[in-house]
């Protein structure tokens, strides 16, 4: 009995050693327990009760003590929210309990569309894990949920609601608008940048109009830059402006209200008022006045000379009919004008019609004589092998010379 005791002790020692080796052997992380697979949602907002349209920054952080072959986030279906992903997912290693654990981070920006109690999450991450022998299994990791009390957007004086972390404005003129050269056109470029908002949330362009101003706006340019701290929206407006008269004018200022989500108070950006004028306005006015004076004197001289001209030929006052006849004869013949228009259009039929009327009105020729004179034109129009085009200018000069016909 005494000899067997050491053997039993040795056997127990071997069993205990074997169990210790099994316990000390590292287990493959693919079969880690569920508490080693976690997905956490963190919400950052300017207030515990953010407004409708205010950016809510959401960070998804996944920590997975496992070998991951495939992964994908379930399509986000956030009720009463619009959202935008802020760049790609970032995979890294995190030190947890002395071990490097795979970790993933995704950031999204949310914008509530409806007030009241709104829930963010849960989010689902599909993982395909790999065992030591190559066996795979699919695991869905669910995140926590966060509930926020969303406030309705407040009423503003301008009716525009624009919450952002920060807004900057740049107002640029390509030349001094208060000292323009005569007839020059100035270009104004206004750029607005908002941190924490997308470009489509920025306001529409203001209407830069005035009775004394000619203004044209180019198509606006909007863009959104994605950063880990949120989107940065930019809009650029450009106008080309020119005064419609020489007198200077002041373009009114434009006020755009916005809500500072950091300080939680209303602010405004101002597109400042601007004086627009030509640098030299005296000389154009003087020249215009001289032209007006000369025109007045010319009209007066013509008005005084016309009765004299009408009286001198007969050395007596002319009757109303004689005056009308002289005025009518001083004007071009309507058929002659119509013939010249037909000549320019190449309308040979209308050209012949009005040429015949002119010949009958300006001479005592018979119809047969008129037809004879128009025979060359008829040959071009109706003869065999008639040309498709005719030199109507040469025909007109052959028929009438260079006279200016009157009735």
CSV table of C-alpha atoms in Angstrom, one decimal:
chain,number,residue,atom,x,y,z
A,1,UNK,CA,0.0,0.0,0.0
A,2,UNK,CA,2.8,2.3,0.8
A,3,UNK,CA,4.4,1.7,-2.6
A,4,UNK,CA,1.3,2.6,-4.5
A,5,UNK,CA,0.8,6.0,-2.9
A,6,UNK,CA,3.6,7.7,-5.0
A,7,UNK,CA,2.1,6.3,-8.2
A,8,UNK,CA,-1.4,7.7,-7.4
A,9,UNK,CA,0.2,11.1,-6.6
A,10,UNK,CA,2.1,11.0,-9.9
A,11,UNK,CA,-1.1,10.2,-11.8
A,12,UNK,CA,-2.9,13.1,-10.2
A,13,UNK,CA,0.0,15.4,-10.9
A,14,UNK,CA,-0.1,14.4,-14.6
A,15,UNK,CA,-3.9,14.9,-14.8
A,16,UNK,CA,-3.6,18.3,-13.1
A,17,UNK,CA,-0.7,19.3,-15.4
A,18,UNK,CA,-2.7,18.3,-18.5
A,19,UNK,CA,-5.7,20.4,-17.4
A,20,UNK,CA,-3.4,23.3,-16.7
A,21,UNK,CA,-1.9,23.1,-20.2
A,22,UNK,CA,-5.4,23.2,-21.7
A,23,UNK,CA,-6.4,26.1,-19.6
A,24,UNK,CA,-3.2,28.0,-20.5
A,25,UNK,CA,-3.6,27.3,-24.3
A,26,UNK,CA,-5.0,30.4,-26.1
A,27,UNK,CA,-8.5,29.9,-27.5
A,28,UNK,CA,-9.2,31.2,-31.0
A,29,UNK,CA,-10.9,34.5,-30.8
A,30,UNK,CA,-13.4,33.5,-33.5
A,31,UNK,CA,-15.4,31.7,-30.9
A,32,UNK,CA,-15.2,34.5,-28.3
A,33,UNK,CA,-18.3,35.0,-26.2
A,34,UNK,CA,-20.8,37.6,-27.3
A,35,UNK,CA,-19.7,40.1,-24.7
A,36,UNK,CA,-16.5,40.5,-26.7
A,37,UNK,CA,-18.4,41.7,-29.7
A,38,UNK,CA,-19.9,45.2,-29.0
A,39,UNK,CA,-21.2,48.1,-31.1
A,40,UNK,CA,-21.7,51.4,-29.3
A,41,UNK,CA,-23.6,54.6,-30.4
A,42,UNK,CA,-22.3,58.0,-29.2
A,43,UNK,CA,-24.4,61.1,-29.9
A,44,UNK,CA,-23.0,64.7,-29.9
A,45,UNK,CA,-25.3,67.7,-30.3
A,46,UNK,CA,-25.1,71.3,-29.3
A,47,UNK,CA,-27.9,70.7,-26.7
A,48,UNK,CA,-29.7,67.8,-25.0
A,49,UNK,CA,-32.8,69.1,-26.9
A,50,UNK,CA,-31.6,70.1,-30.4
A,51,UNK,CA,-33.7,71.8,-32.9
A,52,UNK,CA,-35.2,70.5,-36.2
A,53,UNK,CA,-32.5,70.8,-38.9
A,54,UNK,CA,-29.6,71.0,-36.4
A,55,UNK,CA,-26.7,68.7,-37.0
A,56,UNK,CA,-26.5,65.7,-34.6
A,57,UNK,CA,-23.1,63.9,-34.8
A,58,UNK,CA,-23.3,60.2,-34.3
A,59,UNK,CA,-20.3,57.9,-33.8
A,60,UNK,CA,-20.6,54.1,-34.2
A,61,UNK,CA,-17.7,52.3,-32.5
A,62,UNK,CA,-17.4,48.5,-32.9
A,63,UNK,CA,-15.0,46.4,-30.9
A,64,UNK,CA,-14.7,42.8,-32.0
A,65,UNK,CA,-12.5,40.2,-30.3
A,66,UNK,CA,-12.6,37.9,-33.3
A,67,UNK,CA,-11.2,37.2,-36.8
A,68,UNK,CA,-13.5,38.9,-39.2
A,69,UNK,CA,-13.7,37.8,-42.8
A,70,UNK,CA,-16.6,40.0,-44.0
A,71,UNK,CA,-18.5,42.9,-42.5
A,72,UNK,CA,-21.3,45.3,-43.6
A,73,UNK,CA,-23.5,47.7,-41.8
A,74,UNK,CA,-27.2,47.3,-42.4
A,75,UNK,CA,-28.8,50.1,-44.5
A,76,UNK,CA,-29.7,52.9,-42.2
A,77,UNK,CA,-33.4,53.6,-42.1
A,78,UNK,CA,-33.6,56.4,-39.6
A,79,UNK,CA,-37.2,57.5,-39.2
A,80,UNK,CA,-37.8,61.3,-39.3
A,81,UNK,CA,-34.1,61.9,-40.0
A,82,UNK,CA,-31.9,62.7,-43.0
A,83,UNK,CA,-28.3,61.6,-42.7
A,84,UNK,CA,-25.0,61.7,-44.5
A,85,UNK,CA,-21.9,59.5,-43.8
A,86,UNK,CA,-18.8,61.4,-43.0
A,87,UNK,CA,-16.1,59.6,-44.9
A,88,UNK,CA,-15.1,55.9,-44.9
A,89,UNK,CA,-15.1,53.6,-41.9
A,90,UNK,CA,-11.8,53.6,-40.0
A,91,UNK,CA,-10.4,50.2,-38.9
A,92,UNK,CA,-7.8,50.1,-36.2
A,93,UNK,CA,-6.5,48.1,-33.2
A,94,UNK,CA,-7.6,49.0,-29.7
A,95,UNK,CA,-5.8,47.9,-26.5
A,96,UNK,CA,-8.4,46.0,-24.4
A,97,UNK,CA,-7.2,44.1,-21.3
A,98,UNK,CA,-3.7,43.9,-22.6
A,99,UNK,CA,-4.8,42.6,-26.1
A,100,UNK,CA,-5.0,44.4,-29.4
A,101,UNK,CA,-8.7,44.1,-30.5
A,102,UNK,CA,-10.0,45.0,-34.0
A,103,UNK,CA,-12.1,48.2,-33.9
A,104,UNK,CA,-14.1,50.1,-36.4
A,105,UNK,CA,-15.4,53.6,-36.3
A,106,UNK,CA,-18.1,55.2,-38.5
A,107,UNK,CA,-19.4,58.8,-38.2
A,108,UNK,CA,-22.6,60.1,-39.6
A,109,UNK,CA,-24.4,63.5,-39.4
A,110,UNK,CA,-28.1,63.4,-38.7
A,111,UNK,CA,-30.7,66.1,-39.2
A,112,UNK,CA,-34.1,65.7,-37.6
A,113,UNK,CA,-37.0,66.5,-39.8
A,114,UNK,CA,-39.7,66.3,-37.1
A,115,UNK,CA,-40.0,67.5,-33.5
A,116,UNK,CA,-40.8,65.4,-30.5
A,117,UNK,CA,-39.3,62.3,-29.1
A,118,UNK,CA,-37.0,60.7,-31.7
A,119,UNK,CA,-35.0,57.5,-31.4
A,120,UNK,CA,-31.6,57.0,-33.0
A,121,UNK,CA,-30.8,53.3,-33.5
A,122,UNK,CA,-30.3,50.5,-33.0
A,123,UNK,CA,-27.8,49.9,-35.7
A,124,UNK,CA,-26.9,46.4,-37.0
A,125,UNK,CA,-23.5,45.2,-38.1
A,126,UNK,CA,-23.2,41.9,-40.0
A,127,UNK,CA,-20.0,40.0,-39.3
A,128,UNK,CA,-18.7,36.8,-40.8
A,129,UNK,CA,-16.3,35.2,-38.3
A,130,UNK,CA,-13.6,32.6,-39.1
A,131,UNK,CA,-12.7,29.6,-36.8
A,132,UNK,CA,-9.2,28.1,-36.6
A,133,UNK,CA,-10.2,25.3,-38.9
A,134,UNK,CA,-11.6,27.7,-41.5
A,135,UNK,CA,-15.2,27.2,-40.5
A,136,UNK,CA,-17.3,30.4,-40.7
A,137,UNK,CA,-20.4,31.7,-39.0
A,138,UNK,CA,-22.4,34.9,-39.4
A,139,UNK,CA,-23.1,37.1,-36.4
A,140,UNK,CA,-25.3,40.3,-36.2
A,141,UNK,CA,-24.1,42.8,-33.6
A,142,UNK,CA,-26.8,45.3,-32.5
A,143,UNK,CA,-26.0,48.7,-31.0
A,144,UNK,CA,-27.7,50.6,-28.3
A,145,UNK,CA,-30.4,53.3,-29.0
A,146,UNK,CA,-30.4,56.9,-28.0
A,147,UNK,CA,-33.6,59.0,-27.6
A,148,UNK,CA,-33.6,62.7,-28.0
A,149,UNK,CA,-36.2,65.4,-27.5
A,150,UNK,CA,-36.2,67.4,-30.8
A,151,UNK,CA,-37.5,71.0,-30.6
A,152,UNK,CA,-39.4,72.6,-33.5
A,153,UNK,CA,-37.5,75.2,-35.4
A,154,UNK,CA,-38.3,78.7,-34.0
A,155,UNK,CA,-39.8,81.4,-36.1
A,156,UNK,CA,-37.5,84.0,-37.4
A,157,UNK,CA,-38.1,87.5,-38.7
A,158,UNK,CA,-36.9,86.6,-42.2
A,159,UNK,CA,-38.6,83.2,-42.1
A,160,UNK,CA,-35.3,81.4,-42.9
A,161,UNK,CA,-33.9,78.7,-40.4
A,162,UNK,CA,-30.2,78.0,-40.7
A,163,UNK,CA,-28.5,76.2,-37.7
A,164,UNK,CA,-24.8,75.8,-37.9
A,165,UNK,CA,-21.6,75.7,-35.8
A,166,UNK,CA,-20.1,78.6,-37.7
A,167,UNK,CA,-20.8,80.7,-40.8
A,168,UNK,CA,-18.4,82.9,-42.8
A,169,UNK,CA,-19.1,85.3,-45.6
A,170,UNK,CA,-16.7,86.7,-48.3
A,171,UNK,CA,-17.8,89.6,-50.5
A,172,UNK,CA,-15.5,90.4,-53.4
A,173,UNK,CA,-15.7,93.0,-56.2
A,174,UNK,CA,-13.4,92.7,-59.2
A,175,UNK,CA,-13.1,96.5,-59.4
A,176,UNK,CA,-14.0,99.5,-57.2
A,177,UNK,CA,-17.8,99.8,-57.8
A,178,UNK,CA,-17.8,103.4,-56.6
A,179,UNK,CA,-15.3,104.5,-59.3
A,180,UNK,CA,-16.3,102.7,-62.5
A,181,UNK,CA,-15.1,103.7,-65.9
A,182,UNK,CA,-17.9,105.0,-68.1
A,183,UNK,CA,-19.9,102.0,-69.4
A,184,UNK,CA,-17.9,99.5,-67.3
A,185,UNK,CA,-19.5,96.3,-65.8
A,186,UNK,CA,-18.5,95.2,-62.4
A,187,UNK,CA,-18.6,91.6,-61.0
A,188,UNK,CA,-19.6,90.9,-57.4
A,189,UNK,CA,-18.9,87.4,-55.9
A,190,UNK,CA,-20.4,86.4,-52.6
A,191,UNK,CA,-19.3,83.2,-50.9
A,192,UNK,CA,-21.0,81.7,-47.8
A,193,UNK,CA,-19.5,78.8,-45.9
A,194,UNK,CA,-21.4,76.9,-43.1
A,195,UNK,CA,-19.8,74.4,-40.8
A,196,UNK,CA,-22.2,71.7,-39.7
A,197,UNK,CA,-24.6,72.1,-42.7
A,198,UNK,CA,-24.7,70.7,-46.2
A,199,UNK,CA,-24.8,73.1,-49.2
A,200,UNK,CA,-28.4,72.4,-50.0
A,201,UNK,CA,-29.4,73.8,-46.6
A,202,UNK,CA,-28.0,77.3,-47.4
A,203,UNK,CA,-30.4,80.0,-48.5
A,204,UNK,CA,-31.2,81.0,-52.1
A,205,UNK,CA,-29.4,84.1,-53.6
A,206,UNK,CA,-30.8,87.5,-52.7
A,207,UNK,CA,-32.3,89.7,-55.4
A,208,UNK,CA,-29.9,92.5,-56.1
A,209,UNK,CA,-32.1,94.8,-58.0
A,210,UNK,CA,-32.6,98.5,-58.2
A,211,UNK,CA,-34.4,100.8,-60.7
A,212,UNK,CA,-31.1,102.4,-61.7
A,213,UNK,CA,-29.2,99.1,-62.0
A,214,UNK,CA,-28.7,96.5,-64.7
A,215,UNK,CA,-28.0,93.2,-63.0
A,216,UNK,CA,-27.5,89.6,-64.2
A,217,UNK,CA,-26.8,86.6,-61.9
A,218,UNK,CA,-24.7,83.6,-63.0
A,219,UNK,CA,-25.7,80.0,-62.1
A,220,UNK,CA,-24.9,79.5,-58.4
A,221,UNK,CA,-22.3,77.0,-57.3
A,222,UNK,CA,-22.9,74.7,-54.3
A,223,UNK,CA,-20.6,72.1,-52.8
A,224,UNK,CA,-20.3,70.0,-49.6
A,225,UNK,CA,-17.0,69.0,-48.0
A,226,UNK,CA,-17.1,66.0,-45.6
A,227,UNK,CA,-15.0,66.0,-42.5
A,228,UNK,CA,-15.0,63.9,-39.4
A,229,UNK,CA,-16.5,66.7,-37.4
A,230,UNK,CA,-19.4,67.3,-39.9
A,231,UNK,CA,-20.1,68.6,-43.4
A,232,UNK,CA,-19.0,72.0,-44.5
A,233,UNK,CA,-21.4,73.5,-47.1
A,234,UNK,CA,-20.4,76.3,-49.5
A,235,UNK,CA,-22.5,78.4,-51.9
A,236,UNK,CA,-21.2,81.0,-54.3
A,237,UNK,CA,-23.2,83.7,-56.0
A,238,UNK,CA,-21.9,86.0,-58.8
A,239,UNK,CA,-23.6,89.1,-60.3
A,240,UNK,CA,-22.6,91.3,-63.2
A,241,UNK,CA,-23.8,94.8,-62.6
A,242,UNK,CA,-23.8,98.1,-64.4
A,243,UNK,CA,-25.6,101.4,-63.7
A,244,UNK,CA,-28.3,102.2,-66.2
A,245,UNK,CA,-27.7,105.9,-65.8
A,246,UNK,CA,-24.9,108.2,-64.8
A,247,UNK,CA,-26.2,109.1,-61.4
A,248,UNK,CA,-24.7,107.1,-58.5
A,249,UNK,CA,-26.8,104.7,-56.5
A,250,UNK,CA,-26.6,102.7,-53.3
A,251,UNK,CA,-27.3,99.0,-53.4
A,252,UNK,CA,-29.2,97.9,-50.2
A,253,UNK,CA,-27.6,95.5,-47.7
A,254,UNK,CA,-29.0,91.9,-47.3
A,255,UNK,CA,-29.3,90.3,-43.9
A,256,UNK,CA,-29.3,86.5,-43.5
A,257,UNK,CA,-30.2,85.1,-40.0
A,258,UNK,CA,-28.6,81.9,-38.7
A,259,UNK,CA,-28.6,80.0,-35.4
A,260,UNK,CA,-25.3,79.4,-33.6
A,261,UNK,CA,-25.5,75.9,-32.3
A,262,UNK,CA,-22.4,76.4,-30.1
A,263,UNK,CA,-23.6,79.5,-28.2
A,264,UNK,CA,-27.3,78.6,-28.7
A,265,UNK,CA,-28.3,82.1,-30.0
A,266,UNK,CA,-29.5,83.8,-33.2
A,267,UNK,CA,-27.0,85.7,-35.3
A,268,UNK,CA,-26.9,87.1,-38.8
A,269,UNK,CA,-24.5,87.6,-41.6
A,270,UNK,CA,-24.7,90.8,-43.7
A,271,UNK,CA,-24.0,91.3,-47.3
A,272,UNK,CA,-23.1,95.0,-47.0
A,273,UNK,CA,-24.6,98.0,-48.8
A,274,UNK,CA,-22.5,99.3,-51.6
A,275,UNK,CA,-22.3,102.6,-53.6
A,276,UNK,CA,-22.1,102.0,-57.4
A,277,UNK,CA,-21.2,104.9,-59.6
A,278,UNK,CA,-19.1,106.0,-62.6
A,279,UNK,CA,-16.0,107.9,-61.7
A,280,UNK,CA,-16.5,110.7,-64.2
A,281,UNK,CA,-20.2,111.7,-64.6
A,282,UNK,CA,-19.9,115.4,-65.5
A,283,UNK,CA,-18.5,115.1,-69.0
A,284,UNK,CA,-21.1,112.6,-70.3
A,285,UNK,CA,-23.9,114.8,-68.9
A,286,UNK,CA,-22.4,117.9,-70.5
A,287,UNK,CA,-22.0,116.2,-73.9
A,288,UNK,CA,-25.6,114.8,-73.7
A,289,UNK,CA,-26.9,118.3,-72.9
A,290,UNK,CA,-25.0,119.8,-75.9
A,291,UNK,CA,-26.5,117.1,-78.1
A,292,UNK,CA,-30.0,117.9,-76.8
A,293,UNK,CA,-29.5,121.6,-77.4
A,294,UNK,CA,-28.3,121.0,-80.9
A,295,UNK,CA,-31.3,118.7,-81.6
A,296,UNK,CA,-33.7,121.4,-80.3
A,297,UNK,CA,-32.2,124.1,-82.5
A,298,UNK,CA,-32.2,121.8,-85.5
A,299,UNK,CA,-35.9,121.0,-85.0
A,300,UNK,CA,-36.8,124.6,-84.5
A,301,UNK,CA,-34.9,125.6,-87.7
A,302,UNK,CA,-36.6,122.9,-89.7
A,303,UNK,CA,-40.0,123.9,-88.3
A,304,UNK,CA,-39.5,127.5,-89.3
A,305,UNK,CA,-38.1,126.8,-92.8
A,306,UNK,CA,-40.8,124.4,-93.9
A,307,UNK,CA,-43.6,127.0,-94.2
A,308,UNK,CA,-41.2,129.3,-96.1
A,309,UNK,CA,-40.2,126.6,-98.5
A,310,UNK,CA,-43.9,125.9,-99.2
A,311,UNK,CA,-44.7,129.5,-99.8
A,312,UNK,CA,-41.8,130.5,-102.0
A,313,UNK,CA,-42.5,128.4,-105.1
A,314,UNK,CA,-45.8,130.0,-105.8
A,315,UNK,CA,-45.2,133.2,-103.8
A,316,UNK,CA,-48.5,132.5,-102.1
A,317,UNK,CA,-49.8,130.3,-99.3
A,318,UNK,CA,-50.4,126.8,-100.5
A,319,UNK,CA,-53.6,125.0,-99.9
A,320,UNK,CA,-53.8,122.0,-97.6
A,321,UNK,CA,-54.1,119.6,-100.6
A,322,UNK,CA,-51.0,121.1,-102.2
A,323,UNK,CA,-49.0,120.8,-98.9
A,324,UNK,CA,-50.1,117.1,-98.6
A,325,UNK,CA,-49.1,116.5,-102.2
A,326,UNK,CA,-45.7,117.9,-101.7
A,327,UNK,CA,-45.2,116.0,-98.5
A,328,UNK,CA,-46.4,112.8,-100.2
A,329,UNK,CA,-44.0,113.4,-103.2
A,330,UNK,CA,-41.1,113.9,-100.8
A,331,UNK,CA,-41.6,110.4,-99.4
A,332,UNK,CA,-40.4,107.2,-101.2
A,333,UNK,CA,-42.9,105.3,-103.3
A,334,UNK,CA,-44.4,102.3,-101.5
A,335,UNK,CA,-44.1,100.1,-104.5
A,336,UNK,CA,-40.5,101.0,-104.9
A,337,UNK,CA,-39.8,100.0,-101.2
A,338,UNK,CA,-41.7,96.8,-101.7
A,339,UNK,CA,-39.7,96.1,-104.9
A,340,UNK,CA,-36.4,96.6,-103.1
A,341,UNK,CA,-37.5,94.3,-100.3
A,342,UNK,CA,-38.5,91.6,-102.9
A,343,UNK,CA,-35.1,92.1,-104.5
A,344,UNK,CA,-33.3,91.5,-101.2
A,345,UNK,CA,-35.3,88.4,-100.5
A,346,UNK,CA,-34.9,87.1,-104.1
A,347,UNK,CA,-38.7,87.0,-104.6
A,348,UNK,CA,-38.9,87.4,-108.4
A,349,UNK,CA,-42.7,87.2,-108.7
A,350,UNK,CA,-43.3,90.0,-106.2
A,351,UNK,CA,-40.4,92.0,-107.8
A,352,UNK,CA,-42.2,91.9,-111.2
A,353,UNK,CA,-45.5,92.8,-109.7
A,354,UNK,CA,-44.2,96.0,-108.0
A,355,UNK,CA,-42.0,96.8,-111.1
A,356,UNK,CA,-45.1,96.8,-113.3
A,357,UNK,CA,-47.0,99.1,-110.8
A,358,UNK,CA,-44.1,101.5,-110.8
A,359,UNK,CA,-43.9,101.7,-114.6
A,360,UNK,CA,-47.6,102.5,-114.9
A,361,UNK,CA,-47.5,105.1,-112.2
A,362,UNK,CA,-44.3,106.9,-113.3
A,363,UNK,CA,-45.0,107.1,-117.1
A,364,UNK,CA,-47.7,107.1,-119.6
A,365,UNK,CA,-46.7,103.9,-121.2
A,366,UNK,CA,-49.3,101.5,-122.4
A,367,UNK,CA,-49.7,98.0,-121.0
A,368,UNK,CA,-48.1,96.5,-124.1
A,369,UNK,CA,-45.1,98.8,-123.8
A,370,UNK,CA,-44.7,97.8,-120.1
A,371,UNK,CA,-44.9,94.1,-121.0
A,372,UNK,CA,-42.2,94.7,-123.7
A,373,UNK,CA,-39.9,96.3,-121.2
A,374,UNK,CA,-40.5,93.5,-118.8
A,375,UNK,CA,-39.8,90.8,-121.4
A,376,UNK,CA,-36.2,90.2,-120.3
A,377,UNK,CA,-37.4,89.6,-116.8
A,378,UNK,CA,-40.2,87.3,-118.0
A,379,UNK,CA,-37.7,85.3,-119.9
A,380,UNK,CA,-35.8,84.7,-116.8
A,381,UNK,CA,-38.9,83.9,-114.8
A,382,UNK,CA,-41.0,81.8,-117.3
A,383,UNK,CA,-38.8,80.9,-120.3
A,384,UNK,CA,-37.6,77.4,-121.0
A,385,UNK,CA,-34.6,76.5,-119.0
A,386,UNK,CA,-35.2,79.5,-116.8
A,387,UNK,CA,-32.5,80.2,-114.3
A,388,UNK,CA,-33.3,79.3,-110.7
A,389,UNK,CA,-31.8,82.6,-109.6
A,390,UNK,CA,-31.8,86.0,-111.3
A,391,UNK,CA,-29.7,89.1,-110.7
A,392,UNK,CA,-32.7,91.3,-109.7
A,393,UNK,CA,-30.4,94.3,-108.9
A,394,UNK,CA,-29.1,94.4,-112.5
A,395,UNK,CA,-32.7,94.0,-113.9
A,396,UNK,CA,-33.9,96.9,-111.7
A,397,UNK,CA,-31.1,99.2,-112.8
A,398,UNK,CA,-31.8,98.2,-116.5
A,399,UNK,CA,-35.4,99.1,-116.1
A,400,UNK,CA,-35.3,102.2,-113.9
A,401,UNK,CA,-31.7,103.3,-113.6
A,402,UNK,CA,-30.7,104.7,-110.2
A,403,UNK,CA,-33.7,106.9,-109.7
A,404,UNK,CA,-35.4,107.4,-106.3
A,405,UNK,CA,-39.1,107.0,-107.3
A,406,UNK,CA,-41.8,109.1,-105.8
A,407,UNK,CA,-45.5,109.0,-106.3
